[in-house]
mmCIF file of C-alpha atoms and ligand atoms in Angstrom:
data_model
loop_
_atom_site.group_PDB
_atom_site.id
_atom_site.type_symbol
_atom_site.label_atom_id
_atom_site.label_comp_id
_atom_site.label_asym_id
_atom_site.label_seq_id
_atom_site.Cartn_x
_atom_site.Cartn_y
_atom_site.Cartn_z
ATOM 1 C CA MET A 1 91.380 73.906 81.442
ATOM 2 C CA SER A 2 90.155 70.411 82.118
ATOM 3 C CA THR A 3 89.743 70.633 85.875
ATOM 4 C CA ALA A 4 87.126 73.367 85.718
ATOM 5 C CA GLU A 5 84.049 72.460 87.664
ATOM 6 C CA ALA A 6 80.737 74.179 87.274
ATOM 7 C CA GLY A 7 79.905 76.649 89.984
ATOM 8 C CA LYS A 8 83.189 76.740 91.821
ATOM 9 C CA ARG A 9 84.418 80.030 93.204
ATOM 10 C CA SER A 10 87.922 81.183 92.306
ATOM 11 C CA ARG A 11 90.161 82.295 95.132
ATOM 12 C CA VAL A 12 91.613 85.723 94.419
ATOM 13 C CA ILE A 13 95.085 86.395 95.803
ATOM 14 C CA ALA A 14 97.115 89.590 95.481
ATOM 15 C CA VAL A 15 100.873 89.126 95.777
ATOM 16 C CA ALA A 16 102.062 92.421 97.136
ATOM 17 C CA ASN A 17 104.688 94.406 98.970
ATOM 18 C CA GLN A 18 105.348 98.026 98.146
ATOM 19 C CA LYS A 19 109.059 97.275 98.417
ATOM 20 C CA GLY A 20 110.766 96.539 95.132
ATOM 21 C CA GLY A 21 112.716 93.400 94.348
ATOM 22 C CA VAL A 22 111.382 91.181 97.127
ATOM 23 C CA GLY A 23 110.362 88.242 94.940
ATOM 24 C CA LYS A 24 106.727 89.123 94.157
ATOM 25 C CA THR A 25 106.883 88.403 90.428
ATOM 26 C CA THR A 26 109.107 85.341 90.805
ATOM 27 C CA THR A 27 106.586 83.982 93.295
ATOM 28 C CA VAL A 28 103.572 84.730 91.070
ATOM 29 C CA VAL A 29 105.110 83.044 88.033
ATOM 30 C CA ASN A 30 106.378 79.958 89.860
ATOM 31 C CA LEU A 31 103.381 79.580 92.162
ATOM 32 C CA ALA A 32 100.936 79.813 89.257
ATOM 33 C CA THR A 33 102.850 77.268 87.183
ATOM 34 C CA SER A 34 103.332 74.930 90.133
ATOM 35 C CA LEU A 35 99.610 75.040 90.931
ATOM 36 C CA ALA A 36 98.863 74.262 87.281
ATOM 37 C CA LEU A 37 101.309 71.330 87.358
ATOM 38 C CA ASP A 38 99.345 70.092 90.372
ATOM 39 C CA GLY A 39 96.146 70.176 88.298
ATOM 40 C CA TYR A 40 94.645 73.536 89.283
ATOM 41 C CA THR A 41 93.572 76.179 86.804
ATOM 42 C CA VAL A 42 95.063 79.605 87.304
ATOM 43 C CA LEU A 43 94.646 83.110 85.917
ATOM 44 C CA VAL A 44 97.590 85.434 86.455
ATOM 45 C CA ILE A 45 96.863 89.147 86.307
ATOM 46 C CA ASP A 46 99.943 91.278 85.694
ATOM 47 C CA LEU A 47 99.276 94.643 87.326
ATOM 48 C CA ASP A 48 102.810 95.956 86.934
ATOM 49 C CA PRO A 49 103.548 98.085 83.838
ATOM 50 C CA GLN A 50 107.083 96.592 83.927
ATOM 51 C CA ALA A 51 105.330 93.410 82.674
ATOM 52 C CA ASN A 52 107.834 91.058 84.321
ATOM 53 C CA ALA A 53 105.203 88.415 85.075
ATOM 54 C CA THR A 54 104.040 88.619 81.454
ATOM 55 C CA SER A 55 107.480 88.031 79.953
ATOM 56 C CA GLY A 56 108.377 85.586 82.733
ATOM 57 C CA LEU A 57 105.465 83.445 81.556
ATOM 58 C CA GLY A 58 106.773 83.513 78.009
ATOM 59 C CA VAL A 59 104.301 86.082 76.655
ATOM 60 C CA ASP A 60 105.548 89.162 74.790
ATOM 61 C CA PRO A 61 104.025 92.391 76.107
ATOM 62 C CA GLN A 62 101.934 93.983 73.345
ATOM 63 C CA PRO A 63 100.684 97.550 73.072
ATOM 64 C CA GLY A 64 97.034 97.745 74.067
ATOM 65 C CA VAL A 65 96.873 94.292 75.624
ATOM 66 C CA SER A 66 96.577 94.791 79.367
ATOM 67 C CA LEU A 67 94.030 95.569 82.023
ATOM 68 C CA TYR A 68 94.170 99.242 81.008
ATOM 69 C CA PRO A 69 91.542 99.230 78.238
ATOM 70 C CA VAL A 70 89.393 96.945 80.363
ATOM 71 C CA LEU A 71 89.563 99.283 83.349
ATOM 72 C CA THR A 72 88.648 102.243 81.181
ATOM 73 C CA GLY A 73 85.780 100.379 79.595
ATOM 74 C CA SER A 74 87.098 100.184 76.046
ATOM 75 C CA ALA A 75 87.769 96.431 75.975
ATOM 76 C CA ASP A 76 86.116 93.319 77.295
ATOM 77 C CA VAL A 77 88.157 91.322 79.799
ATOM 78 C CA ALA A 78 87.411 88.105 77.917
ATOM 79 C CA ASP A 79 89.266 89.493 74.886
ATOM 80 C CA ILE A 80 92.355 90.350 76.908
ATOM 81 C CA ILE A 81 92.889 86.991 78.627
ATOM 82 C CA GLN A 82 95.694 85.107 76.859
ATOM 83 C CA PRO A 83 96.892 81.541 77.025
ATOM 84 C CA THR A 84 100.506 80.982 78.112
ATOM 85 C CA PRO A 85 102.844 78.181 77.002
ATOM 86 C CA TYR A 86 102.030 76.536 80.349
ATOM 87 C CA GLU A 87 98.894 74.433 80.391
ATOM 88 C CA GLY A 88 96.454 75.534 83.044
ATOM 89 C CA VAL A 89 97.894 79.048 83.265
ATOM 90 C CA ASN A 90 96.114 81.928 81.542
ATOM 91 C CA LEU A 91 97.227 85.531 81.706
ATOM 92 C CA ILE A 92 95.973 89.078 81.644
ATOM 93 C CA PRO A 93 99.232 90.637 80.421
ATOM 94 C CA ALA A 94 100.714 94.012 81.236
ATOM 95 C CA GLU A 95 102.588 96.480 79.074
ATOM 96 C CA ILE A 96 104.082 99.868 79.729
ATOM 97 C CA ASP A 97 100.891 101.826 78.957
ATOM 98 C CA LEU A 98 99.274 100.230 82.010
ATOM 99 C CA ALA A 99 101.048 102.977 83.953
ATOM 100 C CA GLY A 100 98.454 105.344 82.491
ATOM 101 C CA ALA A 101 95.712 103.419 84.236
ATOM 102 C CA GLU A 102 96.854 104.894 87.558
ATOM 103 C CA VAL A 103 95.816 108.356 86.400
ATOM 104 C CA GLU A 104 92.822 107.309 84.352
ATOM 105 C CA VAL A 105 91.287 105.124 87.040
ATOM 106 C CA ALA A 106 91.986 107.682 89.761
ATOM 107 C CA ARG A 107 89.956 110.198 87.772
ATOM 108 C CA SER A 108 86.941 107.902 87.721
ATOM 109 C CA GLY A 109 84.648 108.005 90.729
ATOM 110 C CA ASP A 110 84.954 104.847 92.803
ATOM 111 C CA HIS A 111 88.430 103.824 91.730
ATOM 112 C CA LEU A 112 88.778 101.345 94.585
ATOM 113 C CA GLN A 113 86.193 99.153 92.898
ATOM 114 C CA ALA A 114 87.836 99.238 89.463
ATOM 115 C CA VAL A 115 89.585 95.857 89.635
ATOM 116 C CA ARG A 116 86.681 94.258 91.495
ATOM 117 C CA ARG A 117 84.314 95.187 88.658
ATOM 118 C CA VAL A 118 86.605 93.548 86.112
ATOM 119 C CA LEU A 119 87.029 90.445 88.249
ATOM 120 C CA ALA A 120 83.287 90.083 88.671
ATOM 121 C CA ARG A 121 83.084 89.246 84.967
ATOM 122 C CA VAL A 122 85.832 86.630 85.285
ATOM 123 C CA LEU A 123 84.331 85.149 88.450
ATOM 124 C CA GLU A 124 80.973 84.810 86.739
ATOM 125 C CA ALA A 125 82.536 82.476 84.194
ATOM 126 C CA SER A 126 83.938 80.481 87.115
ATOM 127 C CA VAL A 127 86.754 78.807 85.239
ATOM 128 C CA TYR A 128 89.706 79.206 87.575
ATOM 129 C CA ASP A 129 90.692 77.707 90.885
ATOM 130 C CA PHE A 130 93.010 80.635 91.569
ATOM 131 C CA ILE A 131 93.350 84.178 90.320
ATOM 132 C CA ILE A 132 96.775 85.516 91.257
ATOM 133 C CA MET A 133 97.614 89.195 90.861
ATOM 134 C CA ASP A 134 101.179 90.486 90.581
ATOM 135 C CA CYS A 135 101.183 93.960 92.126
ATOM 136 C CA PRO A 136 103.646 96.729 91.286
ATOM 137 C CA PRO A 137 106.069 97.956 93.969
ATOM 138 C CA SER A 138 104.089 101.021 94.943
ATOM 139 C CA LEU A 139 101.053 101.941 96.960
ATOM 140 C CA GLY A 140 99.267 103.323 93.926
ATOM 141 C CA ILE A 141 95.765 102.857 92.610
ATOM 142 C CA LEU A 142 96.493 99.550 90.901
ATOM 143 C CA MET A 143 97.793 97.914 94.040
ATOM 144 C CA THR A 144 95.125 99.393 96.289
ATOM 145 C CA SER A 145 92.262 98.446 94.019
ATOM 146 C CA SER A 146 93.667 94.947 93.566
ATOM 147 C CA LEU A 147 93.686 94.568 97.350
ATOM 148 C CA ALA A 148 90.139 95.874 97.369
ATOM 149 C CA ALA A 149 89.214 93.016 95.020
ATOM 150 C CA ALA A 150 91.210 90.201 96.621
ATOM 151 C CA ASP A 151 90.180 87.498 99.076
ATOM 152 C CA SER A 152 93.642 87.624 100.544
ATOM 153 C CA ILE A 153 97.086 89.061 100.207
ATOM 154 C CA LEU A 154 100.302 87.108 99.992
ATOM 155 C CA ILE A 155 103.267 89.163 101.138
ATOM 156 C CA THR A 156 106.741 88.232 99.956
ATOM 157 C CA MET A 157 109.755 89.325 101.948
ATOM 158 C CA GLN A 158 113.420 89.126 101.211
ATOM 159 C CA CYS A 159 115.612 87.602 103.934
ATOM 160 C CA GLU A 160 117.689 90.708 104.548
ATOM 161 C CA TYR A 161 118.148 93.582 106.976
ATOM 162 C CA TYR A 162 115.174 95.951 107.100
ATOM 163 C CA ALA A 163 112.893 93.246 105.653
ATOM 164 C CA MET A 164 110.210 94.231 108.141
ATOM 165 C CA GLU A 165 110.661 97.935 107.581
ATOM 166 C CA GLY A 166 107.603 99.309 105.834
ATOM 167 C CA LEU A 167 105.596 96.172 106.446
ATOM 168 C CA SER A 168 103.257 98.054 108.744
ATOM 169 C CA VAL A 169 102.355 100.227 105.754
ATOM 170 C CA ILE A 170 100.851 97.258 103.986
ATOM 171 C CA THR A 171 99.276 95.660 107.044
ATOM 172 C CA SER A 172 97.583 98.914 107.975
ATOM 173 C CA LEU A 173 96.332 99.299 104.394
ATOM 174 C CA VAL A 174 94.774 95.831 104.715
ATOM 175 C CA GLU A 175 93.232 96.908 108.010
ATOM 176 C CA ARG A 176 91.838 100.107 106.501
ATOM 177 C CA LEU A 177 90.273 98.293 103.541
ATOM 178 C CA ARG A 178 88.755 95.787 105.931
ATOM 179 C CA GLN A 179 87.448 98.140 108.589
ATOM 180 C CA GLY A 180 86.428 100.869 106.174
ATOM 181 C CA GLY A 181 84.080 98.374 104.560
ATOM 182 C CA VAL A 182 85.802 98.427 101.159
ATOM 183 C CA ASN A 183 86.765 94.766 101.517
ATOM 184 C CA PRO A 184 85.621 93.403 104.888
ATOM 185 C CA GLY A 185 86.702 89.841 104.067
ATOM 186 C CA LEU A 186 90.307 90.650 103.137
ATOM 187 C CA THR A 187 92.839 88.496 104.977
ATOM 188 C CA VAL A 188 96.590 88.053 104.954
ATOM 189 C CA GLN A 189 97.003 84.682 103.260
ATOM 190 C CA GLY A 190 100.582 84.391 104.404
ATOM 191 C CA ILE A 191 104.091 85.729 104.362
ATOM 192 C CA LEU A 192 106.642 84.022 102.140
ATOM 193 C CA MET A 193 110.318 84.480 102.906
ATOM 194 C CA THR A 194 112.416 84.528 99.748
ATOM 195 C CA MET A 195 116.072 84.662 98.735
ATOM 196 C CA PHE A 196 117.201 82.770 101.827
ATOM 197 C CA ASP A 197 120.965 82.419 101.980
ATOM 198 C CA ALA A 198 121.964 79.417 104.093
ATOM 199 C CA ARG A 199 125.581 80.604 104.228
ATOM 200 C CA THR A 200 124.758 83.585 106.403
ATOM 201 C CA ASN A 201 123.321 83.863 109.892
ATOM 202 C CA LEU A 202 121.538 86.973 108.741
ATOM 203 C CA SER A 203 118.911 85.093 106.719
ATOM 204 C CA SER A 204 118.036 82.868 109.688
ATOM 205 C CA ASP A 205 117.981 85.850 112.029
ATOM 206 C CA VAL A 206 115.550 87.670 109.749
ATOM 207 C CA ILE A 207 113.252 84.643 109.509
ATOM 208 C CA ASN A 208 113.258 84.248 113.278
ATOM 209 C CA GLU A 209 112.423 87.902 113.710
ATOM 210 C CA VAL A 210 109.547 87.778 111.222
ATOM 211 C CA ARG A 211 108.232 84.526 112.739
ATOM 212 C CA GLY A 212 108.460 86.109 116.198
ATOM 213 C CA HIS A 213 106.190 88.846 114.945
ATOM 214 C CA PHE A 214 103.797 87.034 112.644
ATOM 215 C CA GLY A 215 103.949 83.442 113.894
ATOM 216 C CA ASP A 216 102.213 80.916 111.688
ATOM 217 C CA LEU A 217 101.334 83.508 109.060
ATOM 218 C CA VAL A 218 104.872 82.903 107.828
ATOM 219 C CA TYR A 219 104.982 79.877 105.550
ATOM 220 C CA GLU A 220 107.078 76.944 106.643
ATOM 221 C CA THR A 221 108.530 76.786 103.163
ATOM 222 C CA VAL A 222 111.341 79.256 102.608
ATOM 223 C CA ILE A 223 112.598 80.013 99.092
ATOM 224 C CA PRO A 224 116.410 79.824 98.844
ATOM 225 C CA ARG A 225 118.523 82.266 96.896
ATOM 226 C CA ASN A 226 119.234 80.288 93.761
ATOM 227 C CA VAL A 227 120.875 81.549 90.590
ATOM 228 C CA ARG A 228 118.690 79.311 88.377
ATOM 229 C CA ILE A 229 115.640 81.257 89.597
ATOM 230 C CA SER A 230 117.159 84.500 88.379
ATOM 231 C CA GLU A 231 118.220 82.980 85.040
ATOM 232 C CA ALA A 232 114.836 81.507 84.151
ATOM 233 C CA PRO A 233 113.038 84.788 83.243
ATOM 234 C CA SER A 234 115.440 85.564 80.393
ATOM 235 C CA PHE A 235 114.236 82.336 78.781
ATOM 236 C CA GLY A 236 110.601 83.307 79.308
ATOM 237 C CA GLN A 237 110.191 80.346 81.596
ATOM 238 C CA PRO A 238 109.223 79.865 85.234
ATOM 239 C CA ALA A 239 112.094 78.232 87.166
ATOM 240 C CA VAL A 240 109.850 75.243 87.918
ATOM 241 C CA VAL A 241 109.861 74.520 84.168
ATOM 242 C CA PHE A 242 113.306 75.858 83.247
ATOM 243 C CA ASP A 243 115.119 73.684 85.783
ATOM 244 C CA PRO A 244 112.585 71.648 87.761
ATOM 245 C CA LEU A 245 115.231 70.027 89.955
ATOM 246 C CA CYS A 246 117.088 73.148 91.052
ATOM 247 C CA ARG A 247 116.677 73.974 94.730
ATOM 248 C CA GLY A 248 114.614 77.066 94.033
ATOM 249 C CA ALA A 249 112.175 75.205 91.790
ATOM 250 C CA VAL A 250 111.757 72.388 94.280
ATOM 251 C CA ALA A 251 111.054 74.945 97.020
ATOM 252 C CA TYR A 252 108.375 76.630 94.892
ATOM 253 C CA ARG A 253 106.703 73.268 94.206
ATOM 254 C CA VAL A 254 106.606 72.552 97.947
ATOM 255 C CA PHE A 255 105.381 76.071 98.616
ATOM 256 C CA ALA A 256 102.526 75.647 96.117
ATOM 257 C CA GLU A 257 101.328 72.622 98.057
ATOM 258 C CA GLU A 258 101.464 74.512 101.338
ATOM 259 C CA PHE A 259 99.670 77.433 99.700
ATOM 260 C CA ALA A 260 96.865 75.262 98.290
ATOM 261 C CA GLN A 261 96.450 73.519 101.612
ATOM 262 C CA ARG A 262 96.102 76.865 103.375
ATOM 263 C CA GLU A 263 93.478 77.811 100.790
ATOM 264 C CA GLY A 264 91.546 74.659 101.653
ATOM 265 C CA LYS A 265 92.059 73.199 98.160
HETATM 266 N N1 ATP B 301 114.994 82.973 95.177
HETATM 267 C C1 ATP B 301 115.702 83.750 94.349
HETATM 268 N N2 ATP B 301 117.010 83.488 94.085
HETATM 269 C C2 ATP B 301 117.723 84.266 93.255
HETATM 270 N N3 ATP B 301 117.241 85.337 92.622
HETATM 271 C C3 ATP B 301 115.941 85.665 92.841
HETATM 272 C C4 ATP B 301 115.110 84.882 93.703
HETATM 273 N N4 ATP B 301 113.867 85.443 93.719
HETATM 274 C C5 ATP B 301 113.923 86.515 92.909
HETATM 275 N N5 ATP B 301 115.158 86.648 92.373
HETATM 276 C C6 ATP B 301 115.619 87.709 91.479
HETATM 277 O O1 ATP B 301 115.558 88.934 92.190
HETATM 278 C C7 ATP B 301 115.056 89.977 91.369
HETATM 279 C C8 ATP B 301 113.771 90.547 91.971
HETATM 280 O O2 ATP B 301 112.782 89.530 92.003
HETATM 281 P P1 ATP B 301 111.292 89.822 91.538
HETATM 282 O O3 ATP B 301 111.273 90.499 90.221
HETATM 283 O O4 ATP B 301 110.545 88.557 91.681
HETATM 284 O O5 ATP B 301 110.863 90.847 92.674
HETATM 285 P P2 ATP B 301 109.610 91.847 92.686
HETATM 286 O O6 ATP B 301 109.252 92.015 94.119
HETATM 287 O O7 ATP B 301 108.564 91.390 91.764
HETATM 288 O O8 ATP B 301 110.285 93.158 92.110
HETATM 289 P P3 ATP B 301 109.483 94.524 91.693
HETATM 290 O O9 ATP B 301 109.116 95.141 92.977
HETATM 291 O O10 ATP B 301 110.505 95.298 90.919
HETATM 292 O O11 ATP B 301 108.312 94.120 90.878
HETATM 293 C C9 ATP B 301 114.847 89.365 89.999
HETATM 294 O O12 ATP B 301 115.986 89.593 89.227
HETATM 295 C C10 ATP B 301 114.703 87.879 90.293
HETATM 296 O O13 ATP B 301 115.120 87.073 89.194
HETATM 297 MG MG1 MG B 302 107.605 92.411 90.199
#
């Protein structure tokens, strides 16, 4: 973690979409590693009990090692943060028991502040340029309280029919958290279009439709559908490491630059 500077403030980004299989985890893993390759320090927080970001970063999910005991007050966040094989990327892993946190945290009083309280401890130490949270595909407590703690949300969308369906659910949640005073500063960092298939008109049509709606919020970089991206997780590697020259990896490296620029880094 050589680039750490005293007193800097981490940017906290939640990668979210309540739809399943839209490239959230793939984006978290490859964005985090790309940012680290560019010299930034990154903490990934895996908020999905499926633990795909954990295993995708080459870390084996382990019973008891997740945000769960931290959220319930029985572990210190500093003891849960793990290194990954990728320099500059640390991880708060997930494992299946994290599903229990939904119930446990909901039972506690101000559950919306649960993730924010944990992050406050990490932010105090001020070690990371970026904290990137991989949200589960649901509108549960974990996703909501991670949005309550984030500076901004990055929405991933698959280039397919009905991509926009349900998007208003997430944008109105952002609005509610902002206007209700839970997180007045929350912004939409951007919308990343993934799994673009150049062989079909459909992908281009979907991008045009989303751009028509959201304009410049949609990143210029579009992630292509690329089989190497889907193979990389079974090797516990981000695609940008597994096959740095494949089209998908190159797109994620370009995206990371666009992302950092948008963050003013
Ligand atoms: N650009 C891509 N090209 C090819 N396959 C991809 C691409 N992006 C993601 N995939 C594959 O699509 C599947 C879903 O991606 P991913 O797990 O990133 O989505 P997710 O939104 O995190 O899903 P969930 O909602 O279940 O957490 C995975 O098998 C992944 O390997
Ligand atoms: Mg996922």
